[in-house]
Coordinates of N, CA and C in Angstrom, one line a residue:
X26 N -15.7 -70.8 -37.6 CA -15.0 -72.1 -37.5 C -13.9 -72.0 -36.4
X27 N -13.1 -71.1 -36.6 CA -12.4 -70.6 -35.3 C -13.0 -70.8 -34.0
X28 N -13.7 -69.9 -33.7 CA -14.6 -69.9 -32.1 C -14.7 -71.5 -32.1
X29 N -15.4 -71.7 -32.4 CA -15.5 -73.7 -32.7 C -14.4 -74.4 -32.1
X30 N -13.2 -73.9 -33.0 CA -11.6 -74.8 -32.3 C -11.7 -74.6 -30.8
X31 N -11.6 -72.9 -30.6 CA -11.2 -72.5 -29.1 C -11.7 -73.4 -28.4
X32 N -13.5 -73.1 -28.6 CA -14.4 -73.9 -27.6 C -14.4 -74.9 -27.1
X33 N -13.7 -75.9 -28.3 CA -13.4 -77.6 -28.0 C -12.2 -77.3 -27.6
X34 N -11.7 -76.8 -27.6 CA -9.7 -76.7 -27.1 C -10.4 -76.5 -25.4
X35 N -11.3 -75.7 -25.0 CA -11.4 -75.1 -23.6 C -12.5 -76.1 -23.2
X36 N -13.3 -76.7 -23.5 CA -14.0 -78.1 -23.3 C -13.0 -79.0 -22.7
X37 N -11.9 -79.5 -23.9 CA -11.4 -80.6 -23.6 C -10.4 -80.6 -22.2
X38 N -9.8 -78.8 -22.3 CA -9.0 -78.3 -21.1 C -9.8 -78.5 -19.9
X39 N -11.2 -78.9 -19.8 CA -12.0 -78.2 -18.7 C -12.5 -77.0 -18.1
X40 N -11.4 -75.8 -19.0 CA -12.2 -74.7 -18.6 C -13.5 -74.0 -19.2
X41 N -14.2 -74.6 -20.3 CA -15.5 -74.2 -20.1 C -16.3 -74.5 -19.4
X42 N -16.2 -75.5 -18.3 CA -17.3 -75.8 -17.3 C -16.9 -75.1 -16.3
X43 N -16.3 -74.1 -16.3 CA -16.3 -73.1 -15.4 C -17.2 -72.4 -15.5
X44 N -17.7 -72.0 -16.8 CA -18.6 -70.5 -16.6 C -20.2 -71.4 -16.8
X45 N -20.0 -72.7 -17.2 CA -21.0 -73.3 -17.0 C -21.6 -74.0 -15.5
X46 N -20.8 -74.1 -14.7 CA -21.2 -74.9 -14.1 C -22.8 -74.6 -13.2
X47 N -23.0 -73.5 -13.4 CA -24.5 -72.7 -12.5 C -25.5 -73.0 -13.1
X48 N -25.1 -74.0 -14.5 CA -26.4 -73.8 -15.6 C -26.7 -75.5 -14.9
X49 N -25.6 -76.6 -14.8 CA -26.0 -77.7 -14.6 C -27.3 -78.1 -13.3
X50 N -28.3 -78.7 -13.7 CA -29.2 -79.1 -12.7 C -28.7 -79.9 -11.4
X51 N -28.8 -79.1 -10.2 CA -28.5 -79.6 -9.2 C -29.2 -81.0 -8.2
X52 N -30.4 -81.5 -9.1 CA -31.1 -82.2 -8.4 C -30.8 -83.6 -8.3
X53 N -31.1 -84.8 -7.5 CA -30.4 -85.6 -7.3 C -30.6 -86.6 -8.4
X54 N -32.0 -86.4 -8.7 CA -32.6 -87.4 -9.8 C -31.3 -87.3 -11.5
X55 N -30.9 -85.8 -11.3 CA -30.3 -85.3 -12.3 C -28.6 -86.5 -12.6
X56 N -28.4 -86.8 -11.3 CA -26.8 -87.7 -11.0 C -26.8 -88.9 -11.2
X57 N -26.1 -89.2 -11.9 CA -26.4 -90.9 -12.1 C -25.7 -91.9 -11.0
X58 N -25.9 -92.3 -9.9 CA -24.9 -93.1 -9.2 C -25.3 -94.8 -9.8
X59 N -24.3 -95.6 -9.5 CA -24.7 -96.9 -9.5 C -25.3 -97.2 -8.6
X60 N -26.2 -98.5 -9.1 CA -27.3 -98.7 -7.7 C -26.4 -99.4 -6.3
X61 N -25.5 -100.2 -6.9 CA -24.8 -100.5 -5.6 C -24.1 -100.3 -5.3
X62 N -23.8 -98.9 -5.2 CA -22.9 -97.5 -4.1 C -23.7 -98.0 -2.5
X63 N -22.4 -97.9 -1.9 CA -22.5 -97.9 -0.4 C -21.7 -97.1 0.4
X64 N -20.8 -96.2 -0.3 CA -20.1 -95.0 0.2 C -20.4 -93.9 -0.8
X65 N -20.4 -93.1 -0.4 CA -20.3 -91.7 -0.5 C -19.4 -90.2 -0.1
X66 N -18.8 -89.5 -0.9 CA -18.6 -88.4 -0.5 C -19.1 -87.5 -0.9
X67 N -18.9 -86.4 -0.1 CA -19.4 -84.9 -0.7 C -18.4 -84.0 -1.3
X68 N -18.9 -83.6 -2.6 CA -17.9 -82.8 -3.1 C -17.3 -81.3 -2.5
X69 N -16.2 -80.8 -2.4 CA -16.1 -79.5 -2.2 C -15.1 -78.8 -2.8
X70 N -15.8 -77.7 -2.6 CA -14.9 -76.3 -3.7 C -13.6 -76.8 -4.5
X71 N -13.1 -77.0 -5.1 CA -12.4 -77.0 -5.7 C -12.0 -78.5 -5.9
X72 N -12.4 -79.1 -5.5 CA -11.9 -80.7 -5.4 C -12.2 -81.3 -6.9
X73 N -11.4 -81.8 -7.4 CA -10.9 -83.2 -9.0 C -11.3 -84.5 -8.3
X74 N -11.4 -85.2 -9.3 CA -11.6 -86.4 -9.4 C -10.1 -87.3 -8.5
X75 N -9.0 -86.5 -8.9 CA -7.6 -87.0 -8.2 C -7.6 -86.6 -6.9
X76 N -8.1 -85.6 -6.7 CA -8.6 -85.3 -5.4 C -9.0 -86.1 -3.8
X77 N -10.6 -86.5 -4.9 CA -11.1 -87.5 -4.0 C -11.0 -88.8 -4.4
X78 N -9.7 -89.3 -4.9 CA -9.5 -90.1 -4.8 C -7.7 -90.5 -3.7
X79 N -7.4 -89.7 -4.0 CA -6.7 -89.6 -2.3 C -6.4 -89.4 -1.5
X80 N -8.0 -88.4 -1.3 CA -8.6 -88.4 0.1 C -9.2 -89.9 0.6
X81 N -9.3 -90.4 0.0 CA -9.9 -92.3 -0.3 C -8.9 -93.1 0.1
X82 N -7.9 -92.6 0.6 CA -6.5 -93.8 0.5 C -6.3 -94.5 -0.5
X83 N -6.6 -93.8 -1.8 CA -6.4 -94.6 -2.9 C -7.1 -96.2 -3.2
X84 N -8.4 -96.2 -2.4 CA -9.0 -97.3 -2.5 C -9.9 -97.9 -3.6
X85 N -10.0 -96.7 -4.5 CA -10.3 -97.4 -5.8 C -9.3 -96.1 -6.8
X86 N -9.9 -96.4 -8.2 CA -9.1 -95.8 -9.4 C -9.8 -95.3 -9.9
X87 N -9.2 -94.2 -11.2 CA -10.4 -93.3 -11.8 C -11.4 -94.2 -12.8
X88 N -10.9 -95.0 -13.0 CA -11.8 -95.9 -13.9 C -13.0 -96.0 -13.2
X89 N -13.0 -96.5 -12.1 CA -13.8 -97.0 -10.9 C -14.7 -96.0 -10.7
X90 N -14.3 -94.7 -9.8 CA -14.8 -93.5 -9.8 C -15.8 -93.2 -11.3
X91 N -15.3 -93.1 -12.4 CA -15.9 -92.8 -13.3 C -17.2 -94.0 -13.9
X92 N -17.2 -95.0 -13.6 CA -18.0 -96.0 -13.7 C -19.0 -95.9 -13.1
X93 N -18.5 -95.4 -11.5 CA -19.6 -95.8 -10.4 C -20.7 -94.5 -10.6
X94 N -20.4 -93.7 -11.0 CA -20.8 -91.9 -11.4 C -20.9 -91.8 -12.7
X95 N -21.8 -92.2 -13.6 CA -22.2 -92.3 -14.8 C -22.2 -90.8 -15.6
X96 N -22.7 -89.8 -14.6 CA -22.5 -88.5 -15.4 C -21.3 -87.6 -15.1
X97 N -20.0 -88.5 -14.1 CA -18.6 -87.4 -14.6 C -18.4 -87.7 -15.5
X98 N -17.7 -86.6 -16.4 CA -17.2 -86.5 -17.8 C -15.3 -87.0 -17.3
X99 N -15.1 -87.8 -19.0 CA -14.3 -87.9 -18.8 C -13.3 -87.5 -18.3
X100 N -13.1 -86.2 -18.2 CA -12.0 -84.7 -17.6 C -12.6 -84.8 -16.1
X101 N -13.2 -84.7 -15.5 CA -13.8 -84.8 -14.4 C -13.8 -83.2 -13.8
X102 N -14.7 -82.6 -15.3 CA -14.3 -81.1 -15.2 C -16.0 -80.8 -14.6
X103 N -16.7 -81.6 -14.3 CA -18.1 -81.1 -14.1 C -18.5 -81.3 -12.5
X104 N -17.7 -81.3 -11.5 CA -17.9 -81.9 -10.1 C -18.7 -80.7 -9.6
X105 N -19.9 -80.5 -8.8 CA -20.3 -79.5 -8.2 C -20.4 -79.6 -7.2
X106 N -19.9 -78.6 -6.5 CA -19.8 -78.5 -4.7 C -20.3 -78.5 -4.0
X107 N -21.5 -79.4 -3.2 CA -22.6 -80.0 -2.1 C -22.4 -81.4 -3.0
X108 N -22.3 -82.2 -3.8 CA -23.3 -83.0 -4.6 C -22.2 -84.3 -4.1
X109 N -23.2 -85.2 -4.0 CA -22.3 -86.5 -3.2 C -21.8 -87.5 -4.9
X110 N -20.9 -88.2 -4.9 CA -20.3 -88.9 -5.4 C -20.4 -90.0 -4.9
X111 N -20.8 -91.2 -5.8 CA -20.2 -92.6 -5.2 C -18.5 -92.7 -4.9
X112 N -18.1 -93.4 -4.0 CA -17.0 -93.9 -3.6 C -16.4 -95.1 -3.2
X113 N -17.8 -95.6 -3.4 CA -17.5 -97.6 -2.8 C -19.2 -98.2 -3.2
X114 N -18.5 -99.1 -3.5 CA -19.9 -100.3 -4.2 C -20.0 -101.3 -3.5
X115 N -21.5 -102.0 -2.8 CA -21.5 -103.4 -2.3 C -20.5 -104.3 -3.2
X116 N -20.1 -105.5 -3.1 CA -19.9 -106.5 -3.6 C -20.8 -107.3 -4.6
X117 N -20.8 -107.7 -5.1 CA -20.0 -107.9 -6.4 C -20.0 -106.7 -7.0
X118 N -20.6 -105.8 -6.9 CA -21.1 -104.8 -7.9 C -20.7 -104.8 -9.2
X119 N -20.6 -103.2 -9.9 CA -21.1 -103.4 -11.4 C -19.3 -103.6 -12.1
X120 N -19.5 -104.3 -13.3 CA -17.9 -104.7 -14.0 C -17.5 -103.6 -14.3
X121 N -16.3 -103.0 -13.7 CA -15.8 -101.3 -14.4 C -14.3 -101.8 -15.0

């Protein structure tokens, strides 16, 4: 029951998707983007969700970010380094 607590204490921290992150499928089919993304970034080493978001000039919000990217986790502890991110949506796009 213990090990249990730690593990969700280090989940919720984000640091178990450290020793995880090699296990996550790298394939594109695997990423959920919204279908009407029309920007993109690419992730790199070390980079958060707060990150690339202002490297963006703060052009959208994490809400946004996290909507448009169906499989970051709330913590934005799962980002892996090649893999593109939405960053901008056609118009009207989807209600976030």
């Amino acid at each position: 029951m213990v090990a249990l607590g730690i593990r969700s204490l280090l989940c919720i921290l984000g640091i178990a998707a450290l020793g995880t992150s090699a296990a996550v499928d790298n394939t594109v089919q695997a990423w959920q983007l919204t279908q009407y993304c029309n920007e993109f970034y690419t992730v790199s080493n070390g980079d958060t969700c707060w990150d690339i978001i202002a490297r963006n000039q703060n052009k959208f919000t994490m809400s946004q970010l996290l909507c448009w990217n169906n499989d970051i986790n709330p913590w934005c502890s799962n980002l892996i380094p090649g893999r593109q991110v939405c960053i901008g949506v056609e118009r009207p796009g989807p209600v976030c």
